[in-house]
PDB file of C-alpha atoms in Angstrom:
ATOM      1  CA  MET A   1      56.390  84.340 116.538  1.00 78.00           C
ATOM      2  CA  GLY A   2      56.251  87.594 114.632  1.00 90.00           C
ATOM      3  CA  GLU A   3      58.556  90.556 115.175  1.00 89.00           C
ATOM      4  CA  GLU A   4      55.863  92.547 116.969  1.00 89.00           C
ATOM      5  CA  ASP A   5      55.074  89.657 119.340  1.00 93.00           C
ATOM      6  CA  LYS A   6      58.773  89.205 120.081  1.00 95.00           C
ATOM      7  CA  LEU A   7      59.081  92.925 120.895  1.00 95.00           C
ATOM      8  CA  LYS A   8      56.105  92.690 123.278  1.00 95.00           C
ATOM      9  CA  GLU A   9      57.562  89.604 124.976  1.00 96.00           C
ATOM     10  CA  ASN A  10      61.020  91.190 125.321  1.00 96.00           C
ATOM     11  CA  TRP A  11      59.456  94.392 126.666  1.00 96.00           C
ATOM     12  CA  GLN A  12      57.574  92.492 129.383  1.00 95.00           C
ATOM     13  CA  THR A  13      60.781  90.629 130.286  1.00 95.00           C
ATOM     14  CA  LEU A  14      62.581  93.969 130.577  1.00 96.00           C
ATOM     15  CA  LEU A  15      59.858  95.455 132.792  1.00 95.00           C
ATOM     16  CA  GLN A  16      60.015  92.408 135.066  1.00 95.00           C
ATOM     17  CA  PHE A  17      63.823  92.694 135.221  1.00 95.00           C
ATOM     18  CA  LEU A  18      63.523  96.341 136.267  1.00 95.00           C
ATOM     19  CA  LYS A  19      60.943  95.460 138.936  1.00 94.00           C
ATOM     20  CA  GLU A  20      63.282  92.852 140.384  1.00 93.00           C
ATOM     21  CA  ASN A  21      66.339  95.118 140.278  1.00 91.00           C
ATOM     22  CA  ILE A  22      65.022  98.549 141.224  1.00 87.00           C
ATOM     23  CA  GLY A  23      62.028  97.456 143.262  1.00 88.00           C
ATOM     24  CA  LYS A  24      59.457  99.133 141.058  1.00 87.00           C
ATOM     25  CA  LYS A  25      58.041  98.212 137.680  1.00 87.00           C
ATOM     26  CA  PRO A  26      57.910 101.214 135.336  1.00 90.00           C
ATOM     27  CA  VAL A  27      54.387 101.703 134.043  1.00 88.00           C
ATOM     28  CA  ASP A  28      55.398 102.749 130.542  1.00 94.00           C
ATOM     29  CA  LEU A  29      58.178 103.656 128.133  1.00 96.00           C
ATOM     30  CA  ASN A  30      58.648 107.056 129.796  1.00 95.00           C
ATOM     31  CA  GLY A  31      59.349 105.366 133.133  1.00 95.00           C
ATOM     32  CA  VAL A  32      62.011 103.161 131.544  1.00 97.00           C
ATOM     33  CA  LEU A  33      63.545 106.162 129.777  1.00 97.00           C
ATOM     34  CA  PHE A  34      63.731 107.977 133.118  1.00 95.00           C
ATOM     35  CA  VAL A  35      65.630 105.013 134.616  1.00 94.00           C
ATOM     36  CA  ILE A  36      68.073 105.059 131.681  1.00 96.00           C
ATOM     37  CA  GLY A  37      68.512 108.830 132.013  1.00 96.00           C
ATOM     38  CA  VAL A  38      69.384 108.537 135.707  1.00 94.00           C
ATOM     39  CA  GLN A  39      71.806 105.710 134.878  1.00 93.00           C
ATOM     40  CA  GLU A  40      73.472 107.720 132.110  1.00 95.00           C
ATOM     41  CA  LEU A  41      73.769 110.799 134.292  1.00 95.00           C
ATOM     42  CA  GLY A  42      75.578 108.654 136.847  1.00 92.00           C
ATOM     43  CA  GLN A  43      74.809 110.773 139.899  1.00 87.00           C
ATOM     44  CA  GLY A  44      72.686 108.176 141.703  1.00 82.00           C
ATOM     45  CA  LYS A  45      69.248 108.548 143.210  1.00 78.00           C
ATOM     46  CA  LYS A  46      68.339 112.096 144.127  1.00 85.00           C
ATOM     47  CA  PHE A  47      65.520 114.586 143.772  1.00 89.00           C
ATOM     48  CA  PHE A  48      65.089 115.938 140.256  1.00 92.00           C
ATOM     49  CA  THR A  49      63.012 118.935 139.247  1.00 94.00           C
ATOM     50  CA  LYS A  50      60.359 118.527 136.553  1.00 94.00           C
ATOM     51  CA  GLU A  51      62.721 120.164 134.046  1.00 95.00           C
ATOM     52  CA  GLN A  52      65.573 117.859 135.057  1.00 95.00           C
ATOM     53  CA  LYS A  53      63.288 114.836 134.647  1.00 94.00           C
ATOM     54  CA  GLN A  54      62.515 115.993 131.099  1.00 96.00           C
ATOM     55  CA  ASP A  55      66.244 116.436 130.481  1.00 96.00           C
ATOM     56  CA  LEU A  56      66.908 112.917 131.818  1.00 97.00           C
ATOM     57  CA  MET A  57      64.369 111.481 129.405  1.00 96.00           C
ATOM     58  CA  HIS A  58      65.983 113.420 126.553  1.00 97.00           C
ATOM     59  CA  ILE A  59      69.383 111.998 127.547  1.00 97.00           C
ATOM     60  CA  ALA A  60      67.895 108.504 127.519  1.00 98.00           C
ATOM     61  CA  ILE A  61      66.262 108.969 124.119  1.00 97.00           C
ATOM     62  CA  CYS A  62      69.507 110.232 122.614  1.00 98.00           C
ATOM     63  CA  ARG A  63      71.458 107.402 124.260  1.00 98.00           C
ATOM     64  CA  VAL A  64      69.219 104.608 123.020  1.00 98.00           C
ATOM     65  CA  LEU A  65      68.888 106.138 119.544  1.00 97.00           C
ATOM     66  CA  SER A  66      72.689 106.258 119.358  1.00 97.00           C
ATOM     67  CA  TYR A  67      72.456 102.485 118.755  1.00 96.00           C
ATOM     68  CA  GLY A  68      70.725 103.305 115.472  1.00 95.00           C
ATOM     69  CA  GLY A  69      73.354 105.880 114.535  1.00 96.00           C
ATOM     70  CA  TYR A  70      71.024 108.838 115.102  1.00 97.00           C
ATOM     71  CA  TYR A  71      72.939 110.573 117.904  1.00 97.00           C
ATOM     72  CA  GLU A  72      76.490 110.766 119.175  1.00 97.00           C
ATOM     73  CA  LEU A  73      77.778 112.014 122.491  1.00 97.00           C
ATOM     74  CA  GLU A  74      79.326 115.478 122.259  1.00 97.00           C
ATOM     75  CA  GLY A  75      80.534 115.520 125.845  1.00 96.00           C
ATOM     76  CA  LYS A  76      79.443 116.527 129.319  1.00 95.00           C
ATOM     77  CA  ASP A  77      78.864 119.970 130.786  1.00 95.00           C
ATOM     78  CA  LYS A  78      80.456 121.211 134.021  1.00 94.00           C
ATOM     79  CA  GLU A  79      77.656 119.608 136.079  1.00 91.00           C
ATOM     80  CA  GLY A  80      78.287 116.257 134.413  1.00 91.00           C
ATOM     81  CA  TRP A  81      75.176 116.222 132.210  1.00 94.00           C
ATOM     82  CA  PRO A  82      75.768 114.524 128.824  1.00 96.00           C
ATOM     83  CA  HIS A  83      75.030 116.419 125.631  1.00 96.00           C
ATOM     84  CA  TRP A  84      74.190 114.662 122.388  1.00 97.00           C
ATOM     85  CA  LYS A  85      74.342 115.714 118.748  1.00 97.00           C
ATOM     86  CA  LEU A  86      71.910 114.537 116.065  1.00 97.00           C
ATOM     87  CA  ILE A  87      74.004 113.009 113.275  1.00 97.00           C
ATOM     88  CA  LYS A  88      71.336 111.332 111.151  1.00 95.00           C
ATOM     89  CA  PRO A  89      67.752 112.514 110.618  1.00 94.00           C
ATOM     90  CA  LEU A  90      65.112 110.540 112.443  1.00 90.00           C
ATOM     91  CA  PRO A  91      62.514 108.776 110.301  1.00 88.00           C
ATOM     92  CA  ASN A  92      59.092 110.396 110.012  1.00 90.00           C
ATOM     93  CA  PHE A  93      57.112 107.824 111.949  1.00 87.00           C
ATOM     94  CA  ASP A  94      53.690 107.905 113.495  1.00 90.00           C
ATOM     95  CA  LEU A  95      53.537 107.772 117.289  1.00 88.00           C
ATOM     96  CA  LEU A  96      53.137 103.992 117.477  1.00 88.00           C
ATOM     97  CA  SER A  97      56.097 103.391 115.164  1.00 91.00           C
ATOM     98  CA  GLN A  98      58.219 105.840 117.188  1.00 93.00           C
ATOM     99  CA  GLU A  99      57.380 103.928 120.357  1.00 94.00           C
ATOM    100  CA  LYS A 100      58.304 100.593 118.737  1.00 95.00           C
ATOM    101  CA  LEU A 101      61.630 102.015 117.537  1.00 95.00           C
ATOM    102  CA  LEU A 102      62.431 103.362 120.999  1.00 97.00           C
ATOM    103  CA  LYS A 103      61.451 100.096 122.696  1.00 97.00           C
ATOM    104  CA  HIS A 104      63.682  98.173 120.288  1.00 96.00           C
ATOM    105  CA  PHE A 105      66.677 100.350 121.146  1.00 97.00           C
ATOM    106  CA  VAL A 106      65.832 100.386 124.881  1.00 98.00           C
ATOM    107  CA  ILE A 107      65.994  96.589 124.831  1.00 97.00           C
ATOM    108  CA  GLU A 108      69.292  96.814 122.950  1.00 97.00           C
ATOM    109  CA  TYR A 109      70.589  99.211 125.623  1.00 97.00           C
ATOM    110  CA  PHE A 110      69.812  96.754 128.421  1.00 97.00           C
ATOM    111  CA  ARG A 111      71.366  93.898 126.450  1.00 96.00           C
ATOM    112  CA  LYS A 112      74.618  95.770 125.882  1.00 96.00           C
ATOM    113  CA  GLU A 113      74.928  97.938 128.994  1.00 94.00           C
ATOM    114  CA  VAL A 114      73.482  95.612 131.635  1.00 90.00           C
ATOM    115  CA  GLY A 115      74.000  92.221 130.004  1.00 90.00           C
ATOM    116  CA  LEU A 116      70.310  91.334 130.050  1.00 90.00           C
ATOM    117  CA  HIS A 117      69.718  88.195 127.993  1.00 89.00           C
ATOM    118  CA  ILE A 118      66.478  88.752 126.120  1.00 88.00           C
TER     119      ILE A 118
END
């Protein structure tokens, strides 16, 4: 099985895991990033504005890319929102390659933070 096939298989396993554990299967990468953002914020389920949802996805992207050494946590603001600092330039990838990189690190996040065995 090639690397790309393994990524696809692991991604489907992750989506199924999320469906079983949060009751809803995210439709795409953005949905999974939103879940990670809410988890990283640590304030539980609540209503988020459109801007806050974008911020949550940014938090998630920074968090998962921290596994590749691209970001590090600077700290949290007075409302408890994490702030990240870019420490290594991101590669100039096309959109598909960016998505693959993010999926790889999202899977890594769930392996390390949740103990998912995939």
